[in-house]
XYZ file of C-alpha atoms in Angstrom:
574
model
C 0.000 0.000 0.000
C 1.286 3.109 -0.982
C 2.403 5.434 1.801
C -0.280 8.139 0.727
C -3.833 7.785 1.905
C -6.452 9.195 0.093
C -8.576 11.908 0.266
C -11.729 9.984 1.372
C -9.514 8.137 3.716
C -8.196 11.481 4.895
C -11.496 12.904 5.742
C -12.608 9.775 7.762
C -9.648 9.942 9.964
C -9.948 13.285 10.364
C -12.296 13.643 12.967
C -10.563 10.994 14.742
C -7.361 12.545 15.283
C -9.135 16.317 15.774
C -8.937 16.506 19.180
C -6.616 14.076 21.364
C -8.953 15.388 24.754
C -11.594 14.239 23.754
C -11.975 10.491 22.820
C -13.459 9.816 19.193
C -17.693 8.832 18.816
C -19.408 7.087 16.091
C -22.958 9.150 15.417
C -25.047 6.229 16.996
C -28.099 8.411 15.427
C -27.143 8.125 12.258
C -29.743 6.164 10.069
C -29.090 2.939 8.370
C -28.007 2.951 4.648
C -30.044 0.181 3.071
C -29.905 -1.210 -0.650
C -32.680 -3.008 -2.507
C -32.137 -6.356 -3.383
C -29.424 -7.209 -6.032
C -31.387 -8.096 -7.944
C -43.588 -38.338 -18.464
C -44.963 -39.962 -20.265
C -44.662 -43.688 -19.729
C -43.048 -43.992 -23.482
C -40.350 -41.807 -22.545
C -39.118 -43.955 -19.725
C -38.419 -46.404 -22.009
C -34.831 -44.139 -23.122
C -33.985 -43.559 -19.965
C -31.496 -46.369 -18.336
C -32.518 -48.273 -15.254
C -30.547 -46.686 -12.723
C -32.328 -43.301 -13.375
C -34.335 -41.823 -11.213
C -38.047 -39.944 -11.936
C -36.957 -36.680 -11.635
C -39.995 -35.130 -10.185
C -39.066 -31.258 -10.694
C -39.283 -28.903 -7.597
C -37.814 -25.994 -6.044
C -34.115 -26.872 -4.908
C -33.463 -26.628 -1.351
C -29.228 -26.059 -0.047
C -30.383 -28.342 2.996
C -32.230 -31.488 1.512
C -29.758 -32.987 -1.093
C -31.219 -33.357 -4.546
C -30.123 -37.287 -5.100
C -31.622 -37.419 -8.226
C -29.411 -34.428 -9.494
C -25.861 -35.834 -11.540
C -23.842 -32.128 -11.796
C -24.008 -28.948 -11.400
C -25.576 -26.666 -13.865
C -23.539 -24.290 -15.708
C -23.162 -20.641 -13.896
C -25.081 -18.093 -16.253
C -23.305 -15.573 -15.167
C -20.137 -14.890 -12.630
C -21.099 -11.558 -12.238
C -24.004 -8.775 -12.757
C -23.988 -6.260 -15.720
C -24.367 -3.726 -13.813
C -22.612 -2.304 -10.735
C -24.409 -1.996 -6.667
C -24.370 1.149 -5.353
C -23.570 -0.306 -2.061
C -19.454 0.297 -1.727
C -19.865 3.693 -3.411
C -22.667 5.141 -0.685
C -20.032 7.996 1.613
C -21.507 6.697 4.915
C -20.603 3.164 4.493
C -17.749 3.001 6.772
C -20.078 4.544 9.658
C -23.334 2.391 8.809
C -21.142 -0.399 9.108
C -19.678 0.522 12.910
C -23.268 2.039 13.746
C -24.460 0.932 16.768
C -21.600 -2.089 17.413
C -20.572 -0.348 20.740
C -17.114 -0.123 22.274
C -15.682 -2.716 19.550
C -16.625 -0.384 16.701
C -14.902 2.415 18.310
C -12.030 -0.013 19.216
C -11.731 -1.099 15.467
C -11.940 2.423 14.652
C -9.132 3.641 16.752
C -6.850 0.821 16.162
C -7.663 1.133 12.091
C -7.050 5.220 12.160
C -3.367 4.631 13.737
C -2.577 1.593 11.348
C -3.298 3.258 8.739
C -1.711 6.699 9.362
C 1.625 5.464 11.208
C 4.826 5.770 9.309
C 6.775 3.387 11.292
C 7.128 -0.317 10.149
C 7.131 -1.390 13.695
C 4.286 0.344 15.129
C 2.378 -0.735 12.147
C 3.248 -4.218 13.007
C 1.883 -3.567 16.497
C -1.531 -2.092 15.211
C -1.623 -4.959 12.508
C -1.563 -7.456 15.291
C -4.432 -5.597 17.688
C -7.045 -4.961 14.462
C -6.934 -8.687 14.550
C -8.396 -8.910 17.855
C -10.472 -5.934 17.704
C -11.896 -6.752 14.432
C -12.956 -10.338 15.637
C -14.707 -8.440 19.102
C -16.829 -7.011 16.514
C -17.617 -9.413 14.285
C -19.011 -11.584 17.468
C -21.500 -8.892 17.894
C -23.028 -8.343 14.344
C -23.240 -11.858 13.230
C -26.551 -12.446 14.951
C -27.706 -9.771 13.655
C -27.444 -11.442 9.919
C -30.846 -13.022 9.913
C -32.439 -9.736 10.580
C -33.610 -8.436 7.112
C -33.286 -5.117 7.926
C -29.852 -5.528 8.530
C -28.216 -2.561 6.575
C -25.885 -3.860 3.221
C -22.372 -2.673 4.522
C -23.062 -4.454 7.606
C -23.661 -7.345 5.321
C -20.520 -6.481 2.983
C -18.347 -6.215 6.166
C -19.555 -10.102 7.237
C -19.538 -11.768 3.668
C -16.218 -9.588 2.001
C -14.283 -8.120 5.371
C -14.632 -4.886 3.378
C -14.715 -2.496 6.418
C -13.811 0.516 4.384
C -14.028 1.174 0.449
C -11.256 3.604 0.159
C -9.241 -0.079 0.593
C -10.300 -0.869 -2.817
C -8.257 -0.470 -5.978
C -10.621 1.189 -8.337
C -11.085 -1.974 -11.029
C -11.356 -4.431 -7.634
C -14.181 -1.768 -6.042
C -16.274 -2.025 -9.450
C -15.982 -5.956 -9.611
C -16.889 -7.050 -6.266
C -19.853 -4.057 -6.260
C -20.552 -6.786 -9.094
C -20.462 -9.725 -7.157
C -23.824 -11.473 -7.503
C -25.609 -11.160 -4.157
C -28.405 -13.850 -4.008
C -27.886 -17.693 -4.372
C -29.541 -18.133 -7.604
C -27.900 -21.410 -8.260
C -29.540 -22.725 -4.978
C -26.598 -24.989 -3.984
C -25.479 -25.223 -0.835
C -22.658 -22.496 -1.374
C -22.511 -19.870 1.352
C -20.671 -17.284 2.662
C -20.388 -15.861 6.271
C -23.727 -13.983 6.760
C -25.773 -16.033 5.163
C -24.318 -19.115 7.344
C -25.239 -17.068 10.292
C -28.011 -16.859 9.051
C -29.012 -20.347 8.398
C -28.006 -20.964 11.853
C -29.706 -18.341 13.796
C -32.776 -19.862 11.659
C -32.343 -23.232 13.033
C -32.276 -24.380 9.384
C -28.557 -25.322 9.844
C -27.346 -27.114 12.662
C -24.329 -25.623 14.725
C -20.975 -27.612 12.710
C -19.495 -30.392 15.249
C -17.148 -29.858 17.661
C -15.841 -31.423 20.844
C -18.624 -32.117 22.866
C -18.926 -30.661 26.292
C -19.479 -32.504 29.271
C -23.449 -32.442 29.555
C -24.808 -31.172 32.473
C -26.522 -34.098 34.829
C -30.496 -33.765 34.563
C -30.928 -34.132 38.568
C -28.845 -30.856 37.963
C -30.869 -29.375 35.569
C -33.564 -26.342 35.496
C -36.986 -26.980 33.430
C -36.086 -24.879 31.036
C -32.495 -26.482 30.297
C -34.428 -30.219 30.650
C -36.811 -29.107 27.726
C -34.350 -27.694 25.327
C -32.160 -30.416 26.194
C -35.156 -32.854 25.054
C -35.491 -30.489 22.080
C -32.317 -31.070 21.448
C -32.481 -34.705 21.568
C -35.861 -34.656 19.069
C -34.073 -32.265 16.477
C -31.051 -34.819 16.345
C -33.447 -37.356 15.799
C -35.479 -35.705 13.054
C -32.109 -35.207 11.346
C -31.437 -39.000 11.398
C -35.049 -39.835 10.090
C -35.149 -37.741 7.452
C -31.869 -38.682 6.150
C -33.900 -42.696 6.122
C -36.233 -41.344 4.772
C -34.838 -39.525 1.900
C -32.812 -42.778 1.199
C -35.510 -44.849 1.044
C -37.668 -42.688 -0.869
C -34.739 -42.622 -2.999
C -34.108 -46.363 -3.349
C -38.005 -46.944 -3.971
C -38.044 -44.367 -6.921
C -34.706 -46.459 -8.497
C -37.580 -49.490 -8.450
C -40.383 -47.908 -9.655
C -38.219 -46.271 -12.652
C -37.244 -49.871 -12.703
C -40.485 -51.918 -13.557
C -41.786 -48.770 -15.539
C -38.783 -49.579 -17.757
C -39.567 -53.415 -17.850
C -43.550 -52.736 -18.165
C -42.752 -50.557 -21.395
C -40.359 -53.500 -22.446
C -42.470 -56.356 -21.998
C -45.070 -54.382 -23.261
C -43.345 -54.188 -26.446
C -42.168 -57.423 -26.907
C -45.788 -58.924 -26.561
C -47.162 -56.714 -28.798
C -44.431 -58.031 -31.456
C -45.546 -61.240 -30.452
C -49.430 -60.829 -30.526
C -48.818 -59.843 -34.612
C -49.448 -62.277 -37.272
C -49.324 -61.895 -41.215
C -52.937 -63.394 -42.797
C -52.087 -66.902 -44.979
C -52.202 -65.936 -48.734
C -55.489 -67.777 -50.151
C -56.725 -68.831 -46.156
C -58.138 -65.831 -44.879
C -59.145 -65.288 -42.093
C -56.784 -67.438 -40.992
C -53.290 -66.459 -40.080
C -49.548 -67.187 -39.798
C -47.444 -69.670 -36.449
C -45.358 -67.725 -35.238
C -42.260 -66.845 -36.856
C -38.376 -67.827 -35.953
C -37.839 -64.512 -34.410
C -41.007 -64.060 -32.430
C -40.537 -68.064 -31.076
C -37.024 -66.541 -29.509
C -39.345 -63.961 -27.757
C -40.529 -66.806 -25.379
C -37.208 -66.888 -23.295
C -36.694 -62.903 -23.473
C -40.648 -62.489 -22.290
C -39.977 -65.182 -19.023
C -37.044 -63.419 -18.245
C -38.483 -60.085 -18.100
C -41.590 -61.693 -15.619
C -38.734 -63.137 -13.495
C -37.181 -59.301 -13.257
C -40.623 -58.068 -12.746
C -41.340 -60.754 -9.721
C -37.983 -59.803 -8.608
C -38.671 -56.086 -8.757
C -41.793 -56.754 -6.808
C -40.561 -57.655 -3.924
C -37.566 -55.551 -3.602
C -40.215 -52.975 -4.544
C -42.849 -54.193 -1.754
C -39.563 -53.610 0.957
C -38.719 -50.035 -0.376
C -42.480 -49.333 -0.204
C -42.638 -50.453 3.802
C -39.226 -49.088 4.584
C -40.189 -45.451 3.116
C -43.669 -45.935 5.083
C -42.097 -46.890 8.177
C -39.450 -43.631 7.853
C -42.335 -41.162 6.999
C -44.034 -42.668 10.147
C -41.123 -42.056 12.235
C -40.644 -38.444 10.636
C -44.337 -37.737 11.360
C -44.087 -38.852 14.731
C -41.416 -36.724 16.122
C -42.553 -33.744 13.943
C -45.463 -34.289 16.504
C -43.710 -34.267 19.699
C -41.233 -31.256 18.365
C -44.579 -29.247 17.949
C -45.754 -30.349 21.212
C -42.366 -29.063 22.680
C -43.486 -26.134 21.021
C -40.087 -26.831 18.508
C -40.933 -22.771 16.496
C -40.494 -20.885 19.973
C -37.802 -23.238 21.158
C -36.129 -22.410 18.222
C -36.342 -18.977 18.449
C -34.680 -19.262 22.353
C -31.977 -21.255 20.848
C -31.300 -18.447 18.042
C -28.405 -16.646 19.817
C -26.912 -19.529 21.879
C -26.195 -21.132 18.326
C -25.165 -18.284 16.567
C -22.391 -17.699 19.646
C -21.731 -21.051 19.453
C -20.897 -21.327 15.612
C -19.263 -17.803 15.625
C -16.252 -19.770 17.796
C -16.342 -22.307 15.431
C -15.906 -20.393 12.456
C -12.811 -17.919 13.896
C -10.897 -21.283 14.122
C -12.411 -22.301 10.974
C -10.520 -18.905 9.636
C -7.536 -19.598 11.111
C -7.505 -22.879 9.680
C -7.537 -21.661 5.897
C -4.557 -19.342 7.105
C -2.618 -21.584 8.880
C 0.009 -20.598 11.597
C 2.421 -18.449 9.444
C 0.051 -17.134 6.880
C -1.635 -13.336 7.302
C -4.150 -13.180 9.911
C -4.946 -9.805 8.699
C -8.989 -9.999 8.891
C -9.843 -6.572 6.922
C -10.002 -6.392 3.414
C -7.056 -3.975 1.568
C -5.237 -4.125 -1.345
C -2.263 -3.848 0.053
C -2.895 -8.023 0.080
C -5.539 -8.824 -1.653
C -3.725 -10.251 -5.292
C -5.866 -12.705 -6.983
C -7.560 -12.417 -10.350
C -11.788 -11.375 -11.081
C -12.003 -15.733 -11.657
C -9.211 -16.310 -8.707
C -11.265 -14.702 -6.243
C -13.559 -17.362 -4.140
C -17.025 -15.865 -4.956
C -19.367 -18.251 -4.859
C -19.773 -18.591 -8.439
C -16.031 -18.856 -9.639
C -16.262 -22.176 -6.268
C -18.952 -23.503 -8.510
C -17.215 -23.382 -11.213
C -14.308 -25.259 -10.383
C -16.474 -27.603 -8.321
C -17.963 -28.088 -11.983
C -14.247 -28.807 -12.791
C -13.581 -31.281 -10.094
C -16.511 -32.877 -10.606
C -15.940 -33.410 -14.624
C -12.709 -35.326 -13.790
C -13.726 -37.419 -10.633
C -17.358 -38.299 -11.363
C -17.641 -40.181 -7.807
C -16.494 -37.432 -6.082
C -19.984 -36.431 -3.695
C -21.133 -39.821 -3.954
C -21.611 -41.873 -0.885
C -23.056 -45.031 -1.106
C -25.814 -46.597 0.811
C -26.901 -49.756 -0.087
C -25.083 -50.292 -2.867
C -26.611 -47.259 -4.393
C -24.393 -43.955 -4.537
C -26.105 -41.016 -3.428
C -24.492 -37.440 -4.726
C -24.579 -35.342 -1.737
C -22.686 -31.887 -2.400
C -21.403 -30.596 0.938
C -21.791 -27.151 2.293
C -18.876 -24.613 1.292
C -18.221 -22.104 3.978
C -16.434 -18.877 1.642
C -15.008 -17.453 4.346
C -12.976 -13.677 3.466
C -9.479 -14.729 4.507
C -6.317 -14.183 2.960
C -5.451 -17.832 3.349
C -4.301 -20.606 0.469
C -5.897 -23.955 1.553
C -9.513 -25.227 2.072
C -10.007 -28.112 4.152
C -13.290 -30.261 5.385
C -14.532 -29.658 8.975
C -16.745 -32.816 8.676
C -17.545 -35.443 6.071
C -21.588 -35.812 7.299
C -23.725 -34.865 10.326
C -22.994 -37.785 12.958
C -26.654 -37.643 13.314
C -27.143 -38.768 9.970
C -24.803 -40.511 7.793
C -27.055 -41.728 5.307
C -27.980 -38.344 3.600
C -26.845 -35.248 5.311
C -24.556 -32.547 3.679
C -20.766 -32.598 5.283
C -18.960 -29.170 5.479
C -15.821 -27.655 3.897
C -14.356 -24.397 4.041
C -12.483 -22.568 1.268
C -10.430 -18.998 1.454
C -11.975 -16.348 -0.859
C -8.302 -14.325 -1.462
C -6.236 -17.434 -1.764
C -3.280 -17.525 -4.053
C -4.768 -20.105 -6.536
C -8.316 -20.495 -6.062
C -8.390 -24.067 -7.857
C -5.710 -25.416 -5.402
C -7.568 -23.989 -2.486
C -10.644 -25.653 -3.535
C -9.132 -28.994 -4.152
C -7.714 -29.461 -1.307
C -10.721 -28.965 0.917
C -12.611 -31.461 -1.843
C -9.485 -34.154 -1.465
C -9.574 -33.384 2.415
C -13.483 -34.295 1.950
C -12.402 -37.341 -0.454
C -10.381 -38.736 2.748
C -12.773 -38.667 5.673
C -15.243 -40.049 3.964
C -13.451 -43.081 2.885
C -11.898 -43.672 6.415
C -15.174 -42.990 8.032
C -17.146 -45.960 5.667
C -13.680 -48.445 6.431
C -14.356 -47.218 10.235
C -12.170 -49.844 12.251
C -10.198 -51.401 9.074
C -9.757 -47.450 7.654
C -5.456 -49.112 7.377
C -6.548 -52.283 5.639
C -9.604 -51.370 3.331
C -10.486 -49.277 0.687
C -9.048 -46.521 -0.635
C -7.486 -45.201 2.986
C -5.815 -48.948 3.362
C -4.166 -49.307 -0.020
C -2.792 -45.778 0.341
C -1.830 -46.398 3.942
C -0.165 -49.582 3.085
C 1.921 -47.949 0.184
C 2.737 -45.020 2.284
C 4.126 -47.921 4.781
C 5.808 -49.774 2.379
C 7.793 -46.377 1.261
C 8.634 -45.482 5.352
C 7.715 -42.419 4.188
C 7.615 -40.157 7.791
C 5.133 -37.282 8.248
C 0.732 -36.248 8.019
C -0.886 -39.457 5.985
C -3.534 -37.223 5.151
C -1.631 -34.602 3.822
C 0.316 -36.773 1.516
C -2.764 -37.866 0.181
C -4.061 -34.261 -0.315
C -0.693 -33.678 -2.377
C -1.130 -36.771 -4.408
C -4.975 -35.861 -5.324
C -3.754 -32.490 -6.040
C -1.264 -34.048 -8.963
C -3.945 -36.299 -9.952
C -6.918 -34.148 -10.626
C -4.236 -31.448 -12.271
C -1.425 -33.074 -13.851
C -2.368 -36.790 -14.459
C -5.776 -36.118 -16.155
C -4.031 -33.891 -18.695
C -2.136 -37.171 -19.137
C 1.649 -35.802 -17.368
C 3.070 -38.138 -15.283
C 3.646 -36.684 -11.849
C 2.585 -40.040 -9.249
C 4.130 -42.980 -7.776
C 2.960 -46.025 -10.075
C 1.337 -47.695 -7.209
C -0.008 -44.535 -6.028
C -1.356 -43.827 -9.566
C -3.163 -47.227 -9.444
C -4.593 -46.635 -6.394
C -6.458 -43.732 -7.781
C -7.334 -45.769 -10.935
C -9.139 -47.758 -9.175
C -10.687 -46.015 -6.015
C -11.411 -42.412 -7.901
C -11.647 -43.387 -11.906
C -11.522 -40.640 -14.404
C -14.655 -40.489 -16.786
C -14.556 -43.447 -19.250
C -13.891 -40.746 -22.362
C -11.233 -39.604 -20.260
C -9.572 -42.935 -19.756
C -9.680 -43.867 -23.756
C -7.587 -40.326 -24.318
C -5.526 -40.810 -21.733
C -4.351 -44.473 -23.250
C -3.726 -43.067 -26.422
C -1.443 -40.927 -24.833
C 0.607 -43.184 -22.835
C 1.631 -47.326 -22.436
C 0.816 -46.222 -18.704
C -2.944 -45.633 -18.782
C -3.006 -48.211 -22.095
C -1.889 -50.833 -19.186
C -4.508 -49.729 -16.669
C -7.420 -49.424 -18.902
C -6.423 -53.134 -19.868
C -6.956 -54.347 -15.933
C -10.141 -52.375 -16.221
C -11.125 -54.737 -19.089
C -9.882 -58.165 -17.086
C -11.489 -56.724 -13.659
C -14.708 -56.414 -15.775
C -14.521 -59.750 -17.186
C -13.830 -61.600 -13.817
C -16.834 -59.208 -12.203
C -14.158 -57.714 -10.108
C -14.343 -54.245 -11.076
């Protein structure tokens, strides 16, 4: 940052350094700037394959996984046409600090002598007490996120750490006042106040951490016994909805199923059922013919599917009746607790609960030598319009991740793999590596969302975003090996190759190096991995079949591992 502060900068300041006797105020009268808002037939079953899924269209929801969705859709747009108002209003700087108390005028004071001090070290001092200053504040606006009244740079301050505007260059200032506001894509892609929001809601549960030692009922008042038991019924909800989602799930898979056999069978006895008239005979007509006598064996074999189908059919049925009853039942007893009022007393317990969480999740994208620094200035913000972790350009190279390991958001349950996207925290940190707070809700393995977090001013967005996705990759897999997570699956063969190497140091972060080099360097068909390492991934997280047939025209290597694929699928071992 130049060692110059601008005019608009200047006149802020000023008033804070006019008169040393007297200590500086923020106009708590001052009204709030606000901003309007940013802007089947049967027949045609017959083409779809078996393992398809009715897609019965209805309004997406970021907390109830769509299973029957494959991908992402394409972003329309990355940005708006047209600029918000919002970091050019000359009162955004005090609308944001309006009415935040003694740790808006403690940000204030601490900001005015950072940025105004010529020496190196006493900057370094001031640097180091925004930090805490800045965090103070942030714990008392979040709650106030799911207010809709909440005025926009209050919002901007949250979701971009932009504090003050001046801090922009002038091309940055005009993109991010383009910076699409709403979640139009409806996925499950959110940044700081609107995950505030979802909590204070009670839409979102708080993300796990180390559970406290729970306080002994005998010990308990009434009103800590019945949110406790509120507690207890919302955790169980979570699990029977997540049944029940799977076995709706599993019972559509069937009913797409027999559709798909009806139509067949349909077809092939209506081929059978037709007979050319004898030339001179009439009305007599033709035996059947060679082909339609070989229709005999095809027709049994479709009843036998059918019968089969039934009854695996039948099961679904009861199992998705038995969930809903479940679901129904304690959606009974939470209204009886009176579960919209609880909810409402909950509100800021969760949101001061989560807002610890998420400080460590910050520090965690930063690490223990990276910049800490929580406001947003160009003197470090570097990265490119598509660099920058909006939640758009995350989409997009989720898209990208996606496109080269197909498998990577499935999670299988009963031998059916469910595509469950997790959550994606964008938190505004000047950090360089995502990571994965937790691969599913303990509550509810089957079907619930898990929860990364990803740096919006990271060096290289795409590397921040993989490795949160390969850190996602690896809990999952050890979590479904549980006990044998050394001997089994994708966790064991890498574990026992990493053994066989006596290679010292973080398992997990070898892995997250080796996933990097796969998903950038080995799909474009450069050899960067270990040849047991590279066949680990061949087998456990397989490139896209097109992919595979370029790759072994490229190379003897992936020639030599498509050919196992081939003798795996032969021997039904694949």
């Amino acid at each position: 940052m130049s060692d110059s502060v601008d005019m608009e900068l200047e006149a802020i300041l000023a008033s804070a350094v006019e008169d040393d006797s007297h200590p500086t105020q923020i106009d708590t009268n001052t009204k709030e700037f606000s901003v309007d808002s940013i802007p089947t037939n049967r027949k045609s079953l017959f083409t779809k394959s078996v393992d398809e899924v009715v897609n019965h269209k209805k309004e997406k929801n970021i907390h109830e996984a769509d299973l029957s969705q494959k991908c992402f859709d394409p972003v329309e747009k990355l940005v708006n046409d047209t600029p918000s108002p919002v970091f050019s209003d000359p009162s955004y700087y005090k609308t944001a600090l309006t009415g935040e108390n003694q740790s808006a005028q403690r940000v204030h004071q601490v900001l005015s002598k950072y940025l105004t001090s010529q020496d190196p070290k006493d900057r370094a001092v001031y640097r180091q007490q925004i930090v805490t200053a800045y965090w103070e504040l942030l714990r008392g606006m979040v709650g106030k996120m799911s207010n809709p009244s909440a005025p926009m740079p209050k919002r901007m301050l949250v979701r971009f750490g932009v504090l003050l505007p001046s801090l922009f260059k002038a091309e940055t200032k005009e993109f991010f006042s383009k910076i699409i506001f709403d979640n139009n894509a409806k996925e499950p892609i959110l940044y700081v106040d609107e995950w505030f929001k979802e909590i204070a809601s009670g839409r979102m549960g708080n993300s796990a951490t180390d559970e406290k030692k729970q306080t002994r009922t005998a010990n308990m008042t009434a009103d800590q016994m019945a949110m406790a038991e509120q507690s207890r019924l919302m955790q169980l909800q979570s699990k029977n909805s997540g049944k029940l989602q799977s076995a709706e799930n599993l019972l559509g898979l069937k009913e797409n199923e027999r559709n798909v056999l009806e139509i067949e069978l349909k077809n092939k006895i209506e081929d059978l059922c037709e007979h050319q008239p004898v030339m001179g005979l009439d009305p007599h007509r033709q035996s059947y013919t060679d082909l339609q006598r070989k229709l005999f064996p095809e027709i049994t074999d479709i009843l036998h599917r059918l019968s089969k189908n039934d009854k695996e059919l039948s099961k679904a049925l009861a199992e998705v009746q038995e969930a809903k009853a479940s679901v129904d039942s304690v959606s009974d007893k939470l209204s009886a607790n009176g579960g919209d009022s609880m909810a409402m007393t909950n509100d800021s317990e969760a949101v001061k609960l989560e807002f610890e969480t998420v400080r460590q999740m910050a520090k965690m994208t930063i690490g223990r030598r990276g910049n800490q620094f929580p406001i947003f200035t160009r003197e470090f913000y570097h990265c490119t319009e598509k660099g920058t972790g909006t939640r758009e350009n995350v989409i997009e190279v989720l898209r990208w991740i996606e496109s080269l390991d197909p498998g990577v958001f499935h999670r299988i349950h009963k031998n059916i793999p469910n595509r469950i996207v997790p959550y994606v925290l964008l938190v505004p940190t000047y950090g360089d590596r995502g990571f994965c707070w937790e691969p599913f809700d303990r509550y509810n393995r089957v079907t619930s969302r898990g929860r990364i977090v990803v740096p919006m001013y990271p060096k290289d967005l795409r590397i921040a975003v993989l490795t949160a996705v390969a850190d996602l990759r690896w809990q999952v897999a050890k979590e479904k090996a549980s006990y044998y997570w050394m001997e089994e699956g994708l966790t064991g063969q890498y574990y026992q190759h990493v053994e066989q190497l006596k290679l010292k140091g973080d398992l997990k972060e070898f892995f997250i190096e080796d996933y990097i080099l796969w998903m950038t360097k080995e799909s474009t068909g450069v050899q960067r991995l270990d040849k047991d390492v590279r066949g680990i991934f061949w087998r456990n997280m397989p490139f896209p079949k097109e992919l595979k047939e370029d790759l072994r025209k490229r190379s003897l290597v992936y020639d030599e591992l498509c050919k196992k694929d081939a003798n795996r699928e032969m021997s039904d071992g694949y």
